[in-house]
Amino acid sequence: MIHNPLSVNLCNIELKNPVITASGTFACGFEYGKLYDISKLGAISVKGITREKREGNPSPRIAETYGGILNSVGLQNPGVEIFAKNLLPYLETQKIPVIANIAGDTEQDYCYLAERLSNTSVAMIELNISCPNVKEGGMAFGVKPDSVYKITKAVRKYCKKPLMVKLSPNVADIAENAIAAEKGGANAISLINTIKGMAVNAETRRPILKNITGGLSGPAIKPIALRMVWEASRAVKIPIVGMGGIMTATDAVEFMLCGATAVQVGTANLTNPLNASMIIDELRRYVDKNKLKSISDIRGQLITE
Amino acid sequence: MKELFLNVRENTTLIKGVTKIKLYNANLPEFTPGQFINLSAGSFDGLLLRRPISVFKYDAENKIFEIVFEVKGKGTAFLSRLKGGDLPGTVFLGNGFSLDQNVKRVALVGGGLGCPPLYSVIERYKGRGVKFYTYLGFSSQSKAILLDDFGKVSERLKVATDDGSYGEKGYITDVLKKDIDIIKPDVILACGPTPMFKALKALKLSIPTYISMEARMGCGIGACSVCACATISGNKRVCADGPVFNIKEVIL
């Protein structure tokens, strides 16, 4: 077998490279599959899945801010059964690890979804307890370390796949929340979800988003995301998937230096639909240029003295 | 759908604050009238989102198409200054307007910057002997655009302005209403602001009516669920399920 210096191991899942498309920006990959071969991706984290179909929040649901995007989609999705029957089969044909991002209003919802999706071909489950755009559940489960621990522990019992907990940045101490997820039985953590924010039109005196507040993503949040990945990586032993404003391979490398095993690319897909693909190509050039045997060799190699 | 570098060939200011750009690529895909492009506004000044802009004219032979847009912010201001060079863009997106074989008479209803994509319908179907009756509304004479272009290819062109400075004073939908029994359209195609669609719906015509919606978009290709449009069968994606919807379907 030819040695692939970009491959990484995430919870015993072999990824061709550390680039995962982030939940919410990539649907189930079908649309991007018309523009490039998505089987080159490390993995896909699909749009957040709930028990029943959801319509999401009213429009407008997006605002552009300096170096960032605010969204308030609010988990619009067709529900778990439509996902399993109609959407997952396409991803199966792409032979790519699928990370099922799940969200609910109650602990029971999360447990149900984890159990239901454990009986499918998905490679991993990502517990979304950090969505800032829904009234019930979502971020409410992800703010306090106690509740992060409680829900992770509860879902763990029903989840037969590797479990990754997606942490919210809207917290007092990210390290405590990372530890809580690890203690609760998480196999990995991903961070950061979006930062709660808002945008205002000075002329109309109205918020730009109908929902008033939304989640901020993009390069504007990268310094915060790097700091949180760094703090979390020093607090836990489980692997970390870093994200927050990754637009280039250099950004991805920065996250890996801070301790990330893999990364997720979200907003960059909107800036250019080929960005995730281009980041993988750039990472290959980075590995060659730096004569690395494996991209994993840079993980946590931040020099601080 | 293709992601391409689009070469800027010509840049014209139609009126103050409205720009027309010609774009070229040797590998342009098939185009359906009413489709749009998602154009990069340059990776400068902290802008991350592309600008979804509808297509005014499409020249398959010369691989050139034209877009018309209003300068509304930093991104469109950047685009309005382009005199050349290549810009990344995804072309061509959405469902667009299609006419059945039996359609012979079409009423086009445009409002402001909603007018340009209607021209692409005439361009495509004029050769098949379809007759176009065009109704364009603007806030004022100083905001009126593309009247010569539409005038040359329409059986009839009527214009209304809110302030009465050009054409008839009032809503273009009222002008259409007065003419409807004379022009007897098989179908009505409209593009413009939501109040115009509401007025059109309020006419309660029994003629099939299709409207092209606008929304703030994210990806433009149907993946991010940002550009939701409320319909009687739940939220639809303006970029991928639309932008053209049956007026009966949309909750305005």
GROMACS .gro file of C-alpha atoms in nm, chain B:
model
  252
  306MET     CA    1  -2.337   2.385  -1.258
  307LYS     CA    2  -1.970   2.476  -1.288
  308GLU     CA    3  -1.713   2.666  -1.085
  309LEU     CA    4  -1.522   2.885  -1.331
  310PHE     CA    5  -1.299   3.188  -1.357
  311LEU     CA    6  -1.505   3.450  -1.535
  312ASN     CA    7  -1.320   3.705  -1.741
  313VAL     CA    8  -1.453   4.059  -1.715
  314ARG     CA    9  -1.495   4.185  -2.073
  315GLU     CA   10  -1.692   4.506  -2.048
  316ASN     CA   11  -1.824   4.726  -1.772
  317THR     CA   12  -2.099   4.981  -1.828
  318THR     CA   13  -2.277   5.212  -1.587
  319LEU     CA   14  -2.643   5.199  -1.693
  320ILE     CA   15  -2.759   5.467  -1.451
  321LYS     CA   16  -2.606   5.595  -1.129
  322GLY     CA   17  -2.564   5.294  -0.899
  323VAL     CA   18  -2.651   5.026  -1.157
  324THR     CA   19  -2.376   4.839  -1.342
  325LYS     CA   20  -2.374   4.598  -1.635
  326ILE     CA   21  -2.080   4.359  -1.673
  327LYS     CA   22  -2.001   4.120  -1.958
  328LEU     CA   23  -1.833   3.797  -1.847
  329TYR     CA   24  -1.657   3.537  -2.059
  330ASN     CA   25  -1.545   3.178  -2.015
  331ALA     CA   26  -1.480   2.929  -2.297
  332ASN     CA   27  -1.647   2.649  -2.096
  333LEU     CA   28  -1.976   2.807  -1.997
  334PRO     CA   29  -2.239   2.541  -1.922
  335GLU     CA   30  -2.597   2.532  -2.053
  336PHE     CA   31  -2.814   2.818  -1.940
  337THR     CA   32  -3.185   2.834  -1.860
  338PRO     CA   33  -3.340   3.184  -1.862
  339GLY     CA   34  -3.390   3.310  -1.507
  340GLN     CA   35  -3.087   3.128  -1.367
  341PHE     CA   36  -2.827   3.321  -1.168
  342ILE     CA   37  -2.458   3.312  -1.083
  343ASN     CA   38  -2.285   3.326  -0.746
  344LEU     CA   39  -1.997   3.564  -0.799
  345SER     CA   40  -1.699   3.630  -0.577
  346ALA     CA   41  -1.680   3.992  -0.467
  347GLY     CA   42  -1.304   3.965  -0.425
  348SER     CA   43  -1.129   3.834  -0.117
  349PHE     CA   44  -1.074   4.178   0.027
  350ASP     CA   45  -1.206   4.394   0.306
  351GLY     CA   46  -1.331   4.106   0.516
  352LEU     CA   47  -1.599   3.994   0.270
  353LEU     CA   48  -1.663   3.619   0.268
  354LEU     CA   49  -1.993   3.572   0.088
  355ARG     CA   50  -2.046   3.566  -0.284
  356ARG     CA   51  -2.301   3.786  -0.461
  357PRO     CA   52  -2.591   3.602  -0.625
  358ILE     CA   53  -2.672   3.797  -0.945
  359SER     CA   54  -2.920   3.708  -1.219
  360VAL     CA   55  -2.829   3.687  -1.587
  361PHE     CA   56  -2.954   3.954  -1.827
  362LYS     CA   57  -2.823   3.821  -2.161
  363TYR     CA   58  -2.657   3.494  -2.259
  364ASP     CA   59  -2.466   3.445  -2.582
  365ALA     CA   60  -2.396   3.071  -2.619
  366GLU     CA   61  -2.202   3.113  -2.942
  367ASN     CA   62  -1.950   3.361  -2.803
  368LYS     CA   63  -1.951   3.217  -2.448
  369ILE     CA   64  -2.037   3.555  -2.303
  370PHE     CA   65  -2.313   3.657  -2.067
  371GLU     CA   66  -2.417   3.984  -1.907
  372ILE     CA   67  -2.523   4.063  -1.553
  373VAL     CA   68  -2.690   4.379  -1.423
  374PHE     CA   69  -2.676   4.468  -1.056
  375GLU     CA   70  -2.728   4.752  -0.813
  376VAL     CA   71  -2.437   4.883  -0.608
  377LYS     CA   72  -2.562   4.822  -0.255
  378GLY     CA   73  -2.252   4.768  -0.043
  379LYS     CA   74  -1.877   4.707  -0.048
  380GLY     CA   75  -1.899   4.388  -0.254
  381THR     CA   76  -2.111   4.527  -0.536
  382ALA     CA   77  -1.909   4.852  -0.528
  383PHE     CA   78  -1.595   4.641  -0.588
  384LEU     CA   79  -1.764   4.458  -0.876
  385SER     CA   80  -1.883   4.786  -1.030
  386ARG     CA   81  -1.523   4.909  -1.055
  387LEU     CA   82  -1.389   4.601  -1.238
  388LYS     CA   83  -1.254   4.673  -1.584
  389GLY     CA   84  -1.091   4.336  -1.650
  390GLY     CA   85  -0.936   4.031  -1.488
  391ASP     CA   86  -1.083   3.703  -1.372
  392LEU     CA   87  -1.329   3.641  -1.091
  393PRO     CA   88  -1.432   3.302  -0.953
  394GLY     CA   89  -1.801   3.228  -0.980
  395THR     CA   90  -2.043   2.935  -0.985
  396VAL     CA   91  -2.257   2.929  -1.300
  397PHE     CA   92  -2.551   2.878  -1.374
  398LEU     CA   93  -2.768   2.821  -1.069
  399GLY     CA   94  -3.134   2.761  -0.985
  400ASN     CA   95  -3.426   2.633  -1.189
  401GLY     CA   96  -3.509   2.934  -1.408
  402PHE     CA   97  -3.816   2.999  -1.623
  403SER     CA   98  -3.922   2.738  -1.879
  404LEU     CA   99  -4.211   2.774  -2.120
  405ASP     CA  100  -4.425   2.484  -2.243
  406GLN     CA  101  -4.454   2.433  -2.619
  407ASN     CA  102  -4.817   2.553  -2.617
  408VAL     CA  103  -4.730   2.892  -2.463
  409LYS     CA  104  -4.757   3.159  -2.733
  410ARG     CA  105  -4.824   3.480  -2.538
  411VAL     CA  106  -4.629   3.582  -2.230
  412ALA     CA  107  -4.671   3.879  -1.999
  413LEU     CA  108  -4.346   3.983  -1.830
  414VAL     CA  109  -4.372   4.189  -1.513
  415GLY     CA  110  -4.052   4.345  -1.381
  416GLY     CA  111  -3.988   4.574  -1.089
  417GLY     CA  112  -3.663   4.774  -1.062
  418LEU     CA  113  -3.358   4.546  -1.053
  419GLY     CA  114  -3.590   4.251  -1.109
  420CYS     CA  115  -3.619   4.342  -1.478
  421PRO     CA  116  -3.285   4.207  -1.618
  422PRO     CA  117  -3.349   3.828  -1.589
  423LEU     CA  118  -3.681   3.864  -1.777
  424TYR     CA  119  -3.484   3.970  -2.085
  425SER     CA  120  -3.310   3.631  -2.095
  426VAL     CA  121  -3.653   3.468  -2.138
  427ILE     CA  122  -3.732   3.676  -2.447
  428GLU     CA  123  -3.385   3.603  -2.586
  429ARG     CA  124  -3.444   3.228  -2.557
  430TYR     CA  125  -3.805   3.200  -2.677
  431LYS     CA  126  -3.846   3.485  -2.926
  432GLY     CA  127  -3.723   3.262  -3.209
  433ARG     CA  128  -4.002   3.010  -3.138
  434GLY     CA  129  -4.264   3.271  -3.221
  435VAL     CA  130  -4.362   3.347  -2.862
  436LYS     CA  131  -4.499   3.699  -2.818
  437PHE     CA  132  -4.390   3.904  -2.518
  438TYR     CA  133  -4.590   4.182  -2.351
  439THR     CA  134  -4.363   4.362  -2.109
  440TYR     CA  135  -4.462   4.564  -1.801
  441LEU     CA  136  -4.182   4.733  -1.610
  442GLY     CA  137  -4.215   4.934  -1.290
  443PHE     CA  138  -3.964   5.173  -1.134
  444SER     CA  139  -3.969   5.420  -0.848
  445SER     CA  140  -3.887   5.710  -1.080
  446GLN     CA  141  -3.766   5.794  -1.434
  447SER     CA  142  -3.411   5.829  -1.301
  448LYS     CA  143  -3.422   5.464  -1.191
  449ALA     CA  144  -3.558   5.321  -1.516
  450ILE     CA  145  -3.325   5.074  -1.692
  451LEU     CA  146  -3.313   4.859  -2.006
  452LEU     CA  147  -3.617   5.022  -2.170
  453ASP     CA  148  -3.453   5.021  -2.516
  454ASP     CA  149  -3.353   4.656  -2.484
  455PHE     CA  150  -3.703   4.544  -2.384
  456GLY     CA  151  -3.871   4.784  -2.628
  457LYS     CA  152  -3.697   4.627  -2.929
  458VAL     CA  153  -3.811   4.272  -2.856
  459SER     CA  154  -4.153   4.317  -2.694
  460GLU     CA  155  -4.489   4.333  -2.875
  461ARG     CA  156  -4.581   4.598  -2.624
  462LEU     CA  157  -4.379   4.772  -2.353
  463LYS     CA  158  -4.549   4.960  -2.075
  464VAL     CA  159  -4.375   5.141  -1.794
  465ALA     CA  160  -4.504   5.276  -1.466
  466THR     CA  161  -4.327   5.487  -1.206
  467ASP     CA  162  -4.425   5.543  -0.845
  468ASP     CA  163  -4.395   5.921  -0.886
  469GLY     CA  164  -4.536   5.943  -1.237
  470SER     CA  165  -4.214   6.091  -1.379
  471TYR     CA  166  -4.221   5.838  -1.665
  472GLY     CA  167  -4.498   5.620  -1.810
  473GLU     CA  168  -4.806   5.573  -1.600
  474LYS     CA  169  -4.817   5.682  -1.238
  475GLY     CA  170  -4.865   5.401  -0.991
  476TYR     CA  171  -4.807   5.027  -0.975
  477ILE     CA  172  -4.714   4.833  -1.285
  478THR     CA  173  -4.946   4.555  -1.171
  479ASP     CA  174  -5.242   4.792  -1.214
  480VAL     CA  175  -5.127   4.868  -1.569
  481LEU     CA  176  -5.112   4.495  -1.637
  482LYS     CA  177  -5.462   4.450  -1.495
  483LYS     CA  178  -5.605   4.707  -1.736
  484ASP     CA  179  -5.441   4.531  -2.034
  485ILE     CA  180  -5.498   4.171  -1.939
  486ASP     CA  181  -5.808   4.112  -2.155
  487ILE     CA  182  -5.636   4.269  -2.454
  488ILE     CA  183  -5.304   4.085  -2.436
  489LYS     CA  184  -5.455   3.755  -2.311
  490PRO     CA  185  -5.131   3.599  -2.189
  491ASP     CA  186  -5.099   3.220  -2.150
  492VAL     CA  187  -4.856   3.277  -1.865
  493ILE     CA  188  -4.720   3.561  -1.650
  494LEU     CA  189  -4.353   3.571  -1.547
  495ALA     CA  190  -4.246   3.821  -1.285
  496CYS     CA  191  -3.934   3.936  -1.105
  497GLY     CA  192  -3.916   4.223  -0.859
  498PRO     CA  193  -3.966   4.320  -0.497
  499THR     CA  194  -4.204   4.135  -0.264
  500PRO     CA  195  -4.466   4.417  -0.258
  501MET     CA  196  -4.496   4.378  -0.638
  502PHE     CA  197  -4.556   4.003  -0.599
  503LYS     CA  198  -4.819   4.074  -0.334
  504ALA     CA  199  -4.994   4.317  -0.569
  505LEU     CA  200  -4.975   4.061  -0.848
  506LYS     CA  201  -5.124   3.792  -0.627
  507ALA     CA  202  -5.400   4.033  -0.518
  508LEU     CA  203  -5.513   4.064  -0.884
  509LYS     CA  204  -5.643   3.706  -0.847
  510LEU     CA  205  -5.587   3.628  -1.215
  511SER     CA  206  -5.659   3.277  -1.337
  512ILE     CA  207  -5.344   3.283  -1.554
  513PRO     CA  208  -5.051   3.065  -1.442
  514THR     CA  209  -4.801   3.300  -1.278
  515TYR     CA  210  -4.438   3.231  -1.195
  516ILE     CA  211  -4.224   3.461  -0.983
  517SER     CA  212  -3.849   3.477  -0.930
  518MET     CA  213  -3.765   3.527  -0.563
  519GLU     CA  214  -3.468   3.699  -0.407
  520ALA     CA  215  -3.305   3.605  -0.075
  521ARG     CA  216  -2.987   3.654   0.120
  522MET     CA  217  -2.786   3.345   0.028
  523GLY     CA  218  -2.498   3.146   0.167
  524CYS     CA  219  -2.359   2.879  -0.065
  525GLY     CA  220  -2.593   2.946  -0.361
  526ILE     CA  221  -2.587   2.577  -0.461
  527GLY     CA  222  -2.847   2.428  -0.227
  528ALA     CA  223  -2.636   2.305   0.064
  529CYS     CA  224  -2.648   2.555   0.349
  530SER     CA  225  -3.026   2.607   0.398
  531VAL     CA  226  -2.980   2.982   0.444
  532CYS     CA  227  -3.206   3.121   0.167
  533ALA     CA  228  -3.535   2.977   0.288
  534CYS     CA  229  -3.856   3.083   0.118
  535ALA     CA  230  -4.181   3.001   0.298
  536THR     CA  231  -4.418   2.801   0.078
  537ILE     CA  232  -4.744   2.613   0.137
  538SER     CA  233  -4.537   2.293   0.151
  539GLY     CA  234  -4.279   2.424   0.399
  540ASN     CA  235  -3.949   2.603   0.349
  541LYS     CA  236  -3.790   2.578   0.005
  542ARG     CA  237  -3.439   2.680  -0.098
  543VAL     CA  238  -3.450   2.991  -0.320
  544CYS     CA  239  -3.113   2.900  -0.475
  545ALA     CA  240  -3.184   2.538  -0.567
  546ASP     CA  241  -3.562   2.478  -0.556
  547GLY     CA  242  -3.613   2.828  -0.703
  548PRO     CA  243  -3.554   3.110  -0.763
  549VAL     CA  244  -3.866   3.062  -0.979
  550PHE     CA  245  -4.181   2.946  -0.797
  551ASN     CA  246  -4.547   2.927  -0.882
  552ILE     CA  247  -4.704   3.233  -0.716
  553LYS     CA  248  -4.971   3.004  -0.564
  554GLU     CA  249  -4.701   2.813  -0.378
  555VAL     CA  250  -4.522   3.104  -0.210
  556ILE     CA  251  -4.634   3.256   0.119
  557LEU     CA  252  -4.565   3.624   0.052
   0.00000   0.00000   0.00000
